[in-house]
GROMACS .gro file of C-alpha atoms in nm:
model
  283
    1UNK     CA    1  -0.759   6.944  -5.624
    2UNK     CA    2  -0.593   7.246  -5.463
    3UNK     CA    3  -0.248   7.084  -5.442
    4UNK     CA    4  -0.028   7.009  -5.740
    5UNK     CA    5   0.120   6.672  -5.843
    6UNK     CA    6   0.461   6.839  -5.820
    7UNK     CA    7   0.405   6.916  -5.451
    8UNK     CA    8   0.289   6.564  -5.383
    9UNK     CA    9   0.586   6.417  -5.567
   10UNK     CA   10   0.831   6.638  -5.375
   11UNK     CA   11   0.670   6.529  -5.046
   12UNK     CA   12   0.674   6.158  -5.132
   13UNK     CA   13   1.036   6.162  -5.248
   14UNK     CA   14   1.152   6.364  -4.944
   15UNK     CA   15   0.975   6.116  -4.714
   16UNK     CA   16   1.129   5.816  -4.894
   17UNK     CA   17   1.484   5.954  -4.911
   18UNK     CA   18   1.492   6.131  -4.574
   19UNK     CA   19   1.610   6.470  -4.698
   20UNK     CA   20   1.499   6.755  -4.918
   21UNK     CA   21   1.837   6.769  -5.096
   22UNK     CA   22   1.819   6.399  -5.187
   23UNK     CA   23   1.465   6.448  -5.317
   24UNK     CA   24   1.586   6.743  -5.523
   25UNK     CA   25   1.859   6.531  -5.680
   26UNK     CA   26   1.612   6.252  -5.759
   27UNK     CA   27   1.364   6.497  -5.913
   28UNK     CA   28   1.642   6.703  -6.082
   29UNK     CA   29   1.524   7.023  -5.914
   30UNK     CA   30   1.687   7.267  -5.677
   31UNK     CA   31   1.653   7.209  -5.305
   32UNK     CA   32   1.469   7.540  -5.268
   33UNK     CA   33   1.214   7.431  -5.528
   34UNK     CA   34   1.145   7.108  -5.337
   35UNK     CA   35   1.131   7.290  -5.000
   36UNK     CA   36   0.888   7.547  -5.143
   37UNK     CA   37   0.667   7.278  -5.299
   38UNK     CA   38   0.644   7.095  -4.965
   39UNK     CA   39   0.578   7.419  -4.778
   40UNK     CA   40   0.293   7.500  -5.019
   41UNK     CA   41   0.146   7.153  -4.964
   42UNK     CA   42   0.163   7.200  -4.588
   43UNK     CA   43  -0.010   7.536  -4.616
   44UNK     CA   44  -0.282   7.394  -4.840
   45UNK     CA   45  -0.344   7.103  -4.602
   46UNK     CA   46  -0.308   7.313  -4.288
   47UNK     CA   47  -0.066   7.070  -4.118
   48UNK     CA   48   0.311   7.029  -4.071
   49UNK     CA   49   0.426   6.728  -4.266
   50UNK     CA   50   0.785   6.734  -4.144
   51UNK     CA   51   0.958   6.813  -3.818
   52UNK     CA   52   1.252   7.026  -3.928
   53UNK     CA   53   1.412   7.077  -3.585
   54UNK     CA   54   1.684   6.813  -3.640
   55UNK     CA   55   1.955   6.771  -3.899
   56UNK     CA   56   1.724   6.577  -4.125
   57UNK     CA   57   1.349   6.630  -4.165
   58UNK     CA   58   1.133   6.373  -3.990
   59UNK     CA   59   0.774   6.290  -4.080
   60UNK     CA   60   0.524   6.414  -3.826
   61UNK     CA   61   0.225   6.202  -3.725
   62UNK     CA   62   0.017   6.395  -3.975
   63UNK     CA   63   0.288   6.342  -4.235
   64UNK     CA   64   0.270   5.967  -4.191
   65UNK     CA   65  -0.105   5.976  -4.245
   66UNK     CA   66  -0.084   6.207  -4.548
   67UNK     CA   67   0.193   6.001  -4.710
   68UNK     CA   68  -0.028   5.705  -4.792
   69UNK     CA   69  -0.291   5.924  -4.955
   70UNK     CA   70  -0.028   6.114  -5.153
   71UNK     CA   71   0.118   5.788  -5.284
   72UNK     CA   72  -0.231   5.669  -5.385
   73UNK     CA   73  -0.304   5.994  -5.571
   74UNK     CA   74   0.027   5.980  -5.759
   75UNK     CA   75  -0.022   5.613  -5.844
   76UNK     CA   76  -0.374   5.681  -5.972
   77UNK     CA   77  -0.247   5.973  -6.180
   78UNK     CA   78   0.021   5.750  -6.332
   79UNK     CA   79  -0.232   5.477  -6.411
   80UNK     CA   80  -0.462   5.733  -6.575
   81UNK     CA   81  -0.180   5.863  -6.792
   82UNK     CA   82  -0.089   5.510  -6.894
   83UNK     CA   83  -0.450   5.426  -6.974
   84UNK     CA   84  -0.489   5.731  -7.193
   85UNK     CA   85  -0.171   5.643  -7.382
   86UNK     CA   86  -0.277   5.280  -7.419
   87UNK     CA   87  -0.619   5.381  -7.556
   88UNK     CA   88  -0.483   5.638  -7.799
   89UNK     CA   89  -0.166   5.471  -7.928
   90UNK     CA   90  -0.140   5.187  -8.178
   91UNK     CA   91   0.028   4.871  -8.063
   92UNK     CA   92   0.399   4.881  -8.140
   93UNK     CA   93   0.516   4.610  -8.384
   94UNK     CA   94   0.835   4.537  -8.186
   95UNK     CA   95   0.935   4.564  -7.822
   96UNK     CA   96   1.275   4.522  -7.658
   97UNK     CA   97   1.312   4.482  -7.280
   98UNK     CA   98   1.643   4.490  -7.096
   99UNK     CA   99   1.639   4.355  -6.740
  100UNK     CA  100   1.879   4.295  -6.456
  101UNK     CA  101   1.889   3.941  -6.324
  102UNK     CA  102   1.815   4.092  -5.981
  103UNK     CA  103   1.454   4.065  -6.097
  104UNK     CA  104   1.335   3.709  -6.161
  105UNK     CA  105   0.998   3.640  -6.316
  106UNK     CA  106   0.760   3.455  -6.087
  107UNK     CA  107   0.665   3.137  -6.277
  108UNK     CA  108   0.325   3.145  -6.106
  109UNK     CA  109   0.239   3.477  -6.266
  110UNK     CA  110   0.288   3.340  -6.620
  111UNK     CA  111   0.377   3.688  -6.745
  112UNK     CA  112   0.532   3.577  -7.073
  113UNK     CA  113   0.238   3.349  -7.151
  114UNK     CA  114  -0.012   3.623  -7.066
  115UNK     CA  115   0.178   3.875  -7.280
  116UNK     CA  116   0.181   3.633  -7.574
  117UNK     CA  117  -0.196   3.590  -7.541
  118UNK     CA  118  -0.255   3.966  -7.520
  119UNK     CA  119  -0.012   4.065  -7.799
  120UNK     CA  120   0.026   3.759  -8.024
  121UNK     CA  121   0.166   3.949  -8.324
  122UNK     CA  122   0.434   4.158  -8.157
  123UNK     CA  123   0.807   4.083  -8.195
  124UNK     CA  124   0.947   4.063  -7.841
  125UNK     CA  125   1.322   4.078  -7.760
  126UNK     CA  126   1.445   4.010  -7.409
  127UNK     CA  127   1.794   4.131  -7.310
  128UNK     CA  128   1.995   4.074  -6.992
  129UNK     CA  129   2.222   4.352  -6.860
  130UNK     CA  130   2.327   4.503  -6.533
  131UNK     CA  131   2.358   4.847  -6.384
  132UNK     CA  132   2.471   5.117  -6.624
  133UNK     CA  133   2.447   4.880  -6.918
  134UNK     CA  134   2.069   4.880  -6.870
  135UNK     CA  135   2.066   5.259  -6.877
  136UNK     CA  136   2.292   5.270  -7.180
  137UNK     CA  137   2.070   5.032  -7.374
  138UNK     CA  138   1.764   5.247  -7.311
  139UNK     CA  139   1.942   5.578  -7.375
  140UNK     CA  140   2.087   5.449  -7.704
  141UNK     CA  141   1.746   5.329  -7.820
  142UNK     CA  142   1.860   4.966  -7.814
  143UNK     CA  143   1.580   4.885  -7.565
  144UNK     CA  144   1.240   5.040  -7.510
  145UNK     CA  145   1.208   4.956  -7.143
  146UNK     CA  146   1.469   4.879  -6.876
  147UNK     CA  147   1.454   4.734  -6.526
  148UNK     CA  148   1.747   4.768  -6.286
  149UNK     CA  149   1.830   4.807  -5.916
  150UNK     CA  150   1.743   5.157  -5.790
  151UNK     CA  151   2.010   5.420  -5.862
  152UNK     CA  152   2.086   5.737  -5.669
  153UNK     CA  153   2.071   5.941  -5.989
  154UNK     CA  154   1.941   5.896  -6.341
  155UNK     CA  155   2.009   6.076  -6.670
  156UNK     CA  156   1.762   6.358  -6.730
  157UNK     CA  157   1.652   6.193  -7.056
  158UNK     CA  158   1.493   5.901  -6.869
  159UNK     CA  159   1.153   5.863  -6.709
  160UNK     CA  160   1.177   5.658  -6.392
  161UNK     CA  161   0.905   5.455  -6.223
  162UNK     CA  162   0.983   5.294  -5.887
  163UNK     CA  163   0.852   4.941  -5.839
  164UNK     CA  164   0.689   4.809  -5.524
  165UNK     CA  165   0.868   4.479  -5.581
  166UNK     CA  166   1.197   4.415  -5.405
  167UNK     CA  167   1.458   4.144  -5.439
  168UNK     CA  168   1.706   4.008  -5.186
  169UNK     CA  169   2.082   3.966  -5.228
  170UNK     CA  170   2.263   3.712  -5.013
  171UNK     CA  171   2.622   3.587  -4.991
  172UNK     CA  172   2.685   3.237  -5.130
  173UNK     CA  173   2.975   2.993  -5.157
  174UNK     CA  174   3.010   2.644  -5.294
  175UNK     CA  175   2.950   2.373  -5.035
  176UNK     CA  176   3.309   2.266  -5.098
  177UNK     CA  177   3.451   2.613  -5.028
  178UNK     CA  178   3.643   2.670  -4.699
  179UNK     CA  179   3.395   2.938  -4.593
  180UNK     CA  180   3.111   2.685  -4.599
  181UNK     CA  181   3.235   2.539  -4.266
  182UNK     CA  182   3.336   2.871  -4.108
  183UNK     CA  183   3.003   2.934  -3.931
  184UNK     CA  184   2.998   3.266  -3.745
  185UNK     CA  185   3.365   3.324  -3.834
  186UNK     CA  186   3.277   3.354  -4.204
  187UNK     CA  187   3.220   3.734  -4.190
  188UNK     CA  188   3.573   3.793  -4.061
  189UNK     CA  189   3.724   3.553  -4.312
  190UNK     CA  190   3.568   3.699  -4.627
  191UNK     CA  191   3.868   3.928  -4.702
  192UNK     CA  192   4.096   3.624  -4.718
  193UNK     CA  193   3.907   3.470  -5.006
  194UNK     CA  194   3.841   3.568  -5.364
  195UNK     CA  195   3.520   3.762  -5.436
  196UNK     CA  196   3.323   3.691  -5.754
  197UNK     CA  197   3.119   3.993  -5.862
  198UNK     CA  198   2.955   4.173  -6.149
  199UNK     CA  199   3.175   4.366  -6.390
  200UNK     CA  200   2.945   4.662  -6.339
  201UNK     CA  201   3.020   4.650  -5.968
  202UNK     CA  202   3.391   4.609  -6.032
  203UNK     CA  203   3.386   4.930  -6.238
  204UNK     CA  204   3.217   5.141  -5.969
  205UNK     CA  205   3.302   4.984  -5.633
  206UNK     CA  206   3.617   4.893  -5.450
  207UNK     CA  207   3.659   4.520  -5.400
  208UNK     CA  208   3.574   4.386  -5.056
  209UNK     CA  209   3.879   4.160  -5.083
  210UNK     CA  210   4.231   4.189  -5.217
  211UNK     CA  211   4.149   3.952  -5.502
  212UNK     CA  212   3.833   3.955  -5.711
  213UNK     CA  213   3.708   3.808  -6.034
  214UNK     CA  214   3.421   3.957  -6.231
  215UNK     CA  215   3.165   3.856  -6.491
  216UNK     CA  216   2.913   4.051  -6.695
  217UNK     CA  217   2.599   3.876  -6.560
  218UNK     CA  218   2.477   3.709  -6.245
  219UNK     CA  219   2.442   3.366  -6.405
  220UNK     CA  220   2.816   3.357  -6.479
  221UNK     CA  221   2.894   3.490  -6.131
  222UNK     CA  222   2.683   3.209  -5.989
  223UNK     CA  223   2.856   2.945  -6.204
  224UNK     CA  224   3.196   3.062  -6.082
  225UNK     CA  225   3.076   3.046  -5.722
  226UNK     CA  226   2.936   2.695  -5.780
  227UNK     CA  227   3.281   2.590  -5.905
  228UNK     CA  228   3.428   2.696  -5.570
  229UNK     CA  229   3.628   2.987  -5.715
  230UNK     CA  230   3.515   3.239  -5.453
  231UNK     CA  231   3.218   3.389  -5.268
  232UNK     CA  232   2.952   3.599  -5.435
  233UNK     CA  233   2.659   3.827  -5.368
  234UNK     CA  234   2.366   3.677  -5.564
  235UNK     CA  235   1.994   3.737  -5.595
  236UNK     CA  236   1.817   3.478  -5.381
  237UNK     CA  237   1.549   3.420  -5.645
  238UNK     CA  238   1.812   3.351  -5.907
  239UNK     CA  239   1.985   3.093  -5.687
  240UNK     CA  240   1.655   2.929  -5.596
  241UNK     CA  241   1.567   2.892  -5.962
  242UNK     CA  242   1.898   2.790  -6.121
  243UNK     CA  243   2.134   2.655  -5.855
  244UNK     CA  244   2.202   2.282  -5.883
  245UNK     CA  245   2.227   2.233  -5.508
  246UNK     CA  246   2.591   2.334  -5.498
  247UNK     CA  247   2.566   2.669  -5.323
  248UNK     CA  248   2.531   2.751  -4.955
  249UNK     CA  249   2.400   3.083  -4.825
  250UNK     CA  250   2.624   3.224  -4.556
  251UNK     CA  251   2.454   3.355  -4.241
  252UNK     CA  252   2.624   3.695  -4.215
  253UNK     CA  253   2.530   3.997  -4.001
  254UNK     CA  254   2.322   4.244  -4.197
  255UNK     CA  255   2.245   3.996  -4.478
  256UNK     CA  256   2.047   3.945  -4.691
  257UNK     CA  257   2.023   4.294  -4.844
  258UNK     CA  258   1.693   4.421  -4.980
  259UNK     CA  259   1.716   4.564  -5.333
  260UNK     CA  260   1.447   4.786  -5.481
  261UNK     CA  261   1.411   4.820  -5.857
  262UNK     CA  262   1.304   5.089  -6.104
  263UNK     CA  263   1.169   5.086  -6.456
  264UNK     CA  264   1.313   5.337  -6.703
  265UNK     CA  265   1.231   5.456  -7.051
  266UNK     CA  266   1.319   5.756  -7.266
  267UNK     CA  267   1.107   6.064  -7.208
  268UNK     CA  268   1.098   6.143  -7.580
  269UNK     CA  269   0.971   5.795  -7.669
  270UNK     CA  270   0.694   5.713  -7.421
  271UNK     CA  271   0.592   5.346  -7.397
  272UNK     CA  272   0.320   5.213  -7.624
  273UNK     CA  273   0.043   4.972  -7.524
  274UNK     CA  274   0.267   4.661  -7.515
  275UNK     CA  275   0.538   4.835  -7.309
  276UNK     CA  276   0.277   4.975  -7.074
  277UNK     CA  277   0.146   4.621  -7.024
  278UNK     CA  278   0.489   4.532  -6.882
  279UNK     CA  279   0.501   4.852  -6.675
  280UNK     CA  280   0.179   4.746  -6.503
  281UNK     CA  281   0.286   4.381  -6.476
  282UNK     CA  282   0.618   4.470  -6.312
  283UNK     CA  283   0.459   4.731  -6.087
   0.00000   0.00000   0.00000
């Protein structure tokens, strides 16, 4: 094909993030490199992909049409690379996954059962972590593959694969909590009550209230919320699966929030056949 994967990747990232500079940060390239790659793609296709007249580039009608094809080409290229690695590499004897609780396995997909049938002799370890702890586990070699909510930036040592899957975060309180009966007034009353949140969030974000408690994982956050100790932002799928009927989702403006996830692994230790099975299953 006359256009390079680098040009297609620059175009897709710029379209997704809404700016060339954001795409450059995601791809760890200079803004001029991304702009040049997109300009070359436009010249090769003979169309303008972005309207650059405003503060931020906007996809043209042609850009919207090209975007789907570009995403398909990149996805096919990724699948081909994974297939070649799976065919050439021996099955790893051990595999460690580290996942955020934002992602909950769909029981109907039977992923663990299917993996056990496909790789009956492998030693599988499943770790729970959140945010930067997921990245640290992969960077340190503690885990082979990590799944976490999408980050603005990643360490250069990591390969990142965005997932089509998305989760939803909603705000919950115990049915016995004062906010449970607040109705539309709940949004304005949140700052008066304790927030229960992840330790990872507590390290990187300012509390939405004057008082907050934190825990290292979503299950503990949920348990604290069930006990009426405060309100919490929790993955809907997690609550649906593990709540004992004690939590109430608050109807707040702008909620629930959609959360996209990424898979990460070290560039110098590409995934083997068993890890690639999970990459395809999560994708």
